[in-house]
GROMACS .gro file of C-alpha atoms in nm:
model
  206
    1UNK     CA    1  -1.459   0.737  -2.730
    2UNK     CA    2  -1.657   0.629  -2.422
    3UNK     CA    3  -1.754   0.307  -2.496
    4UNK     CA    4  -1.425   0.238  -2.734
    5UNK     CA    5  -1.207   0.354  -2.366
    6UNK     CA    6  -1.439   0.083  -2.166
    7UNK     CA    7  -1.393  -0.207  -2.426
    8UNK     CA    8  -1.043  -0.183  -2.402
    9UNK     CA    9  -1.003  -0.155  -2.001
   10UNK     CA   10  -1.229  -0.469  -1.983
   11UNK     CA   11  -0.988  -0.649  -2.289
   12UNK     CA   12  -0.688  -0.551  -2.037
   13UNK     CA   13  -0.890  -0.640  -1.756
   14UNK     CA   14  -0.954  -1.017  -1.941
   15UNK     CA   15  -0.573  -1.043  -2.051
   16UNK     CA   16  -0.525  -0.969  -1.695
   17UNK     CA   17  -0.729  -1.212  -1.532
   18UNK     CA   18  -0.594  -1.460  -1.778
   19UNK     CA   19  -0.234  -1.497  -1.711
   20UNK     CA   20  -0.366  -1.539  -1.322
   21UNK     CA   21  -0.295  -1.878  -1.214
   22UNK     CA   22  -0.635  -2.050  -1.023
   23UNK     CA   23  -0.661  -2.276  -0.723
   24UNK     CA   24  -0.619  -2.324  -0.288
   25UNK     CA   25  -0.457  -2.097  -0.119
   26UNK     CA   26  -0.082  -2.166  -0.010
   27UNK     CA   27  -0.013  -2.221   0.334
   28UNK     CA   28   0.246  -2.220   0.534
   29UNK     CA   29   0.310  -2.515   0.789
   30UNK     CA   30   0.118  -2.372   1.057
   31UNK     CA   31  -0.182  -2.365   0.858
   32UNK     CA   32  -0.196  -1.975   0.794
   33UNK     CA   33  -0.214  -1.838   0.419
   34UNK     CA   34   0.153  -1.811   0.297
   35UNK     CA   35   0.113  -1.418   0.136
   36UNK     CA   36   0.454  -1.524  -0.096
   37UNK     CA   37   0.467  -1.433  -0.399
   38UNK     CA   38   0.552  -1.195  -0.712
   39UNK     CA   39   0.233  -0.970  -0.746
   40UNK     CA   40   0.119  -0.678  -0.950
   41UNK     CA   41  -0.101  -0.457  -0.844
   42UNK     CA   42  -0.256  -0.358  -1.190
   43UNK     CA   43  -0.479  -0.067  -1.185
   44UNK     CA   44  -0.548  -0.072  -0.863
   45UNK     CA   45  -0.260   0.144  -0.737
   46UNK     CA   46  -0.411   0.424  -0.845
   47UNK     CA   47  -0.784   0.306  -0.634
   48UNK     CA   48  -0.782   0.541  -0.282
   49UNK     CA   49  -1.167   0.699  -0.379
   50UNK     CA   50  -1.188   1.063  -0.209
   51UNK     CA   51  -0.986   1.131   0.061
   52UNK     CA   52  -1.125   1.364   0.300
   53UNK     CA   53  -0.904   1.641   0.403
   54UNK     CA   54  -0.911   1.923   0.614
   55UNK     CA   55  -0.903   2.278   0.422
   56UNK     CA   56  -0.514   2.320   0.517
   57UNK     CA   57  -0.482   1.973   0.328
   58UNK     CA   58  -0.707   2.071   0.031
   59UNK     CA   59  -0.521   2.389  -0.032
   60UNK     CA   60  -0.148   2.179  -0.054
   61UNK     CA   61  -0.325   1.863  -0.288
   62UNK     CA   62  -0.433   2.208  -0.528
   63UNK     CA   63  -0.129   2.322  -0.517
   64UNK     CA   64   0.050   1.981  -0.610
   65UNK     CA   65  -0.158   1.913  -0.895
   66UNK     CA   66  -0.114   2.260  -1.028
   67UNK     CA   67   0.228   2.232  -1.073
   68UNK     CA   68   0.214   1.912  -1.224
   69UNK     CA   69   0.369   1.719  -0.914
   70UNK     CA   70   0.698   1.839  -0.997
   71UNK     CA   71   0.811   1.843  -0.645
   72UNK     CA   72   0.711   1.429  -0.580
   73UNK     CA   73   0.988   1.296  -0.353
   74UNK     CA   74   0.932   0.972  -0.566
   75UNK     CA   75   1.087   1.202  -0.858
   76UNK     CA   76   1.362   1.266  -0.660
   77UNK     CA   77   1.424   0.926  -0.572
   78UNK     CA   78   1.350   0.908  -0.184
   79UNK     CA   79   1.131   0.621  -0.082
   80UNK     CA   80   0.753   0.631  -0.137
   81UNK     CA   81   0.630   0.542   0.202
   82UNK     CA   82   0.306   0.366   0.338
   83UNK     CA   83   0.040   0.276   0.174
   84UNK     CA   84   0.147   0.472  -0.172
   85UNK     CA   85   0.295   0.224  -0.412
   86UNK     CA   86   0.363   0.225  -0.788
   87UNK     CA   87   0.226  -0.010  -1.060
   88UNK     CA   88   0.512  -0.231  -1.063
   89UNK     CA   89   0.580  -0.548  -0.903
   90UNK     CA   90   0.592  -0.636  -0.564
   91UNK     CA   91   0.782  -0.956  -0.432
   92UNK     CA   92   0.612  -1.073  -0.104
   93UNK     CA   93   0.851  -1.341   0.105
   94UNK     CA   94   0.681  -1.462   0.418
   95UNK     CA   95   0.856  -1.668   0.684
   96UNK     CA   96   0.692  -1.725   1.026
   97UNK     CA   97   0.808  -1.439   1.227
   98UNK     CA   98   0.871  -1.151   0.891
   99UNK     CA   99   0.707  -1.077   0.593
  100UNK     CA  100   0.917  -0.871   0.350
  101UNK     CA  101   0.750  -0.674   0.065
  102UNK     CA  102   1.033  -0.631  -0.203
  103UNK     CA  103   0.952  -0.321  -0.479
  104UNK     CA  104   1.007  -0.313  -0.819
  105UNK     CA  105   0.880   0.062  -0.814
  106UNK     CA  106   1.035   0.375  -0.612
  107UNK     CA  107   1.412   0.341  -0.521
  108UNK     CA  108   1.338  -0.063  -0.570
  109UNK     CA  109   1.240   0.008  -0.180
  110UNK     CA  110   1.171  -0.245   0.088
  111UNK     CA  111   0.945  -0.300   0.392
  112UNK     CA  112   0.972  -0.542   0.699
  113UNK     CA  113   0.612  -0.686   0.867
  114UNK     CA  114   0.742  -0.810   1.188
  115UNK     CA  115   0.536  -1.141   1.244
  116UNK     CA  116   0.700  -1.280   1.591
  117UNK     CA  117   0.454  -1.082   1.853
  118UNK     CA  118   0.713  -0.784   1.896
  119UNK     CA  119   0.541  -0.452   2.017
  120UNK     CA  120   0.558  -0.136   1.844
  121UNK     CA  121   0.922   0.024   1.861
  122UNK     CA  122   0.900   0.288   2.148
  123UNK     CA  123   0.863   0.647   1.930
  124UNK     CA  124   1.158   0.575   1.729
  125UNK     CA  125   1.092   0.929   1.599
  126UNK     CA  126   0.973   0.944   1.215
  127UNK     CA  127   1.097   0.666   0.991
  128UNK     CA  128   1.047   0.688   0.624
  129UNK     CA  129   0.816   0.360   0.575
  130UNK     CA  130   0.719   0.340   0.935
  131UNK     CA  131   0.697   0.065   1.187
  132UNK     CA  132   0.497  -0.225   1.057
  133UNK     CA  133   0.378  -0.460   1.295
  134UNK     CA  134   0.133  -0.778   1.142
  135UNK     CA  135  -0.086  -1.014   1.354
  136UNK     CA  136  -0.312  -1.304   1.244
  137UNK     CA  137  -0.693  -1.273   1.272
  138UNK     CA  138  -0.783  -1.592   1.160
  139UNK     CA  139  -0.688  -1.578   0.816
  140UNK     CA  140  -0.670  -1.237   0.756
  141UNK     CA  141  -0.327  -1.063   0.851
  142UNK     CA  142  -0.352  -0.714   1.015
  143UNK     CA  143  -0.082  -0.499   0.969
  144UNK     CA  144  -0.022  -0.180   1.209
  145UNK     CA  145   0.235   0.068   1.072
  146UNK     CA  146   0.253   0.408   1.231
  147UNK     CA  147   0.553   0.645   1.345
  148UNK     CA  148   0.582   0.777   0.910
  149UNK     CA  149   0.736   1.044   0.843
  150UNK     CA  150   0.560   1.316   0.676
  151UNK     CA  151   0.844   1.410   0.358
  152UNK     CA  152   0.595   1.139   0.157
  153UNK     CA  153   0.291   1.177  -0.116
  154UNK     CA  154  -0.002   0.933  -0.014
  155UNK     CA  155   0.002   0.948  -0.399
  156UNK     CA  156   0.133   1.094  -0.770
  157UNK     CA  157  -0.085   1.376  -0.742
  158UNK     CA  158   0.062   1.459  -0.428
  159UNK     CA  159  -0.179   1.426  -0.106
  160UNK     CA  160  -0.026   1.509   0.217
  161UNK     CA  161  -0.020   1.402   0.535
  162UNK     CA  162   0.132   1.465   0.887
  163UNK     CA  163   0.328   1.262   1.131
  164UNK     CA  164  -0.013   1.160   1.255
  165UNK     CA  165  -0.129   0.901   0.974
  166UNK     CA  166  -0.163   0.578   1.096
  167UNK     CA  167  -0.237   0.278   0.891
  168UNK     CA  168  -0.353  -0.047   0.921
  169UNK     CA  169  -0.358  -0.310   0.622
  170UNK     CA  170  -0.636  -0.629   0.671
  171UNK     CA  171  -0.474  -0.799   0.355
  172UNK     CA  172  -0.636  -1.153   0.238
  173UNK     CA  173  -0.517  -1.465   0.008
  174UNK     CA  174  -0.855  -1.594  -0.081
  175UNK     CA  175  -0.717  -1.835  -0.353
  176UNK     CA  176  -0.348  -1.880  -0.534
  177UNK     CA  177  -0.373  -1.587  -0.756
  178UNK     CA  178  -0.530  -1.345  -0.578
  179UNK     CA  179  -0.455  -1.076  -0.272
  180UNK     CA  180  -0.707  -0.874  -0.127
  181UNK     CA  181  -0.624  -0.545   0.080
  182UNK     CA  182  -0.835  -0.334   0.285
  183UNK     CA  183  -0.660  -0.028   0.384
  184UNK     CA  184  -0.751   0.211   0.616
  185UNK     CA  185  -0.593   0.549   0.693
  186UNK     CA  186  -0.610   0.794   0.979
  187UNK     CA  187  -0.401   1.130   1.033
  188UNK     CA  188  -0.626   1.342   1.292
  189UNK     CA  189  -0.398   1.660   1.148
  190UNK     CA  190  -0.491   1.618   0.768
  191UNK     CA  191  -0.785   1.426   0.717
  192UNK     CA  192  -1.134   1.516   0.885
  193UNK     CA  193  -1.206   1.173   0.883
  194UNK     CA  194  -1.074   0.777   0.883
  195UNK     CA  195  -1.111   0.621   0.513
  196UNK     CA  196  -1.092   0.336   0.360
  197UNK     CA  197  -1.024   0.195   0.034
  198UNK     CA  198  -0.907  -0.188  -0.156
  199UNK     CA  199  -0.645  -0.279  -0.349
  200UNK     CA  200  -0.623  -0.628  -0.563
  201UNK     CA  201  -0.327  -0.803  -0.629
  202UNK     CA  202  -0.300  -1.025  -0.918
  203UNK     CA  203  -0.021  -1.325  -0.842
  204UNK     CA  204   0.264  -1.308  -1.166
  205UNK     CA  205   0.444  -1.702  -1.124
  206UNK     CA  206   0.668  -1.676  -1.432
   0.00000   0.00000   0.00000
């Protein structure tokens, strides 16, 4: 089964890659990549490696999976938060001052990126997908989001987090069909350390 389970993630993997449209990267009139777009995520939602959590933490994630996750908020329809997202499409529309990220997945849920130098809000107490705040470093756009709430799963099998997690998004348009996002989460309540995982996007033009 080994080998039969690896030939077809590298066929899907191939069928994948082939419906992904090649060449330069958009950009928009000030010369900065233009992120829009309608992308899937593929396989790589489910890509956040081992996240290490304090024994509080470890004892809820047990708990989660033991009872199947029947107690995701996703399942009950509330929003999924930041960075947890689902394998569906995602609908990126940048302007020069906001980048929205429109979602298939969840409650077909939405997120603003406020491009136009703004601060972060002033403790607006816990919002459901945060405050997300994105600035250019040369072509890679950062994006700040903190002040979650902590109702959310960082993911299906139900990892927690506090009020704490912080989490900042480096996310990349090397070429036209391709978006590449380093994400990097901190919660000094839950986790006993920062880390770090990618997600690939793979751009869908039809």
């Amino acid at each position: 089964g080994g080998k039969g389970n690896a030939d077809q993630k590298e066929n899907a993997a191939d069928f994948q890659s082939a419906l992904t449209p090649s060449g330069p990267t958009p950009k928009m009139p000030d010369g900065k990549p233009d992120l829009s777009g309608v992308w899937t995520p593929g396989l790589s939602f489910t890509q956040m490696g081992q996240v290490p959590l304090q024994p509080w933490a470890q004892e809820v994630y047990k708990q989660r999976r033991d009872t199947l996750s029947k107690d995701d908020p996703e399942g009950h329809c509330l929003p999924a938060g930041v960075p947890r997202i689902s394998p569906f499409l995602q609908k990126f529309v940048q302007t020069p001052t906001l980048l929205v990220i429109l979602d298939e997945g969840n409650i077909h849920s939405y997120r603003q990126v406020f491009l136009d130098g703004r601060p972060h809000l002033d403790d607006p107490g816990p919002l459901w997908m945060g405050d997300s705040i994105g600035k250019w470093d040369g072509d890679t756009l950062v994006v700040d989001t903190k002040y979650l709430n902590d109702k959310t799963w960082l993911n299906g099998q139900g990892l927690p987090h506090s009020e704490e997690l912080h989490v900042v998004e480096r996310i990349k348009r090397p070429d036209l069909g391709h978006l590449e996002l380093e994400i990097t989460m901190e919660d000094p309540k839950t986790f006993t350390k920062p880390h770090t995982f990618t997600r690939t996007y793979l751009l869908r033009p039809n």
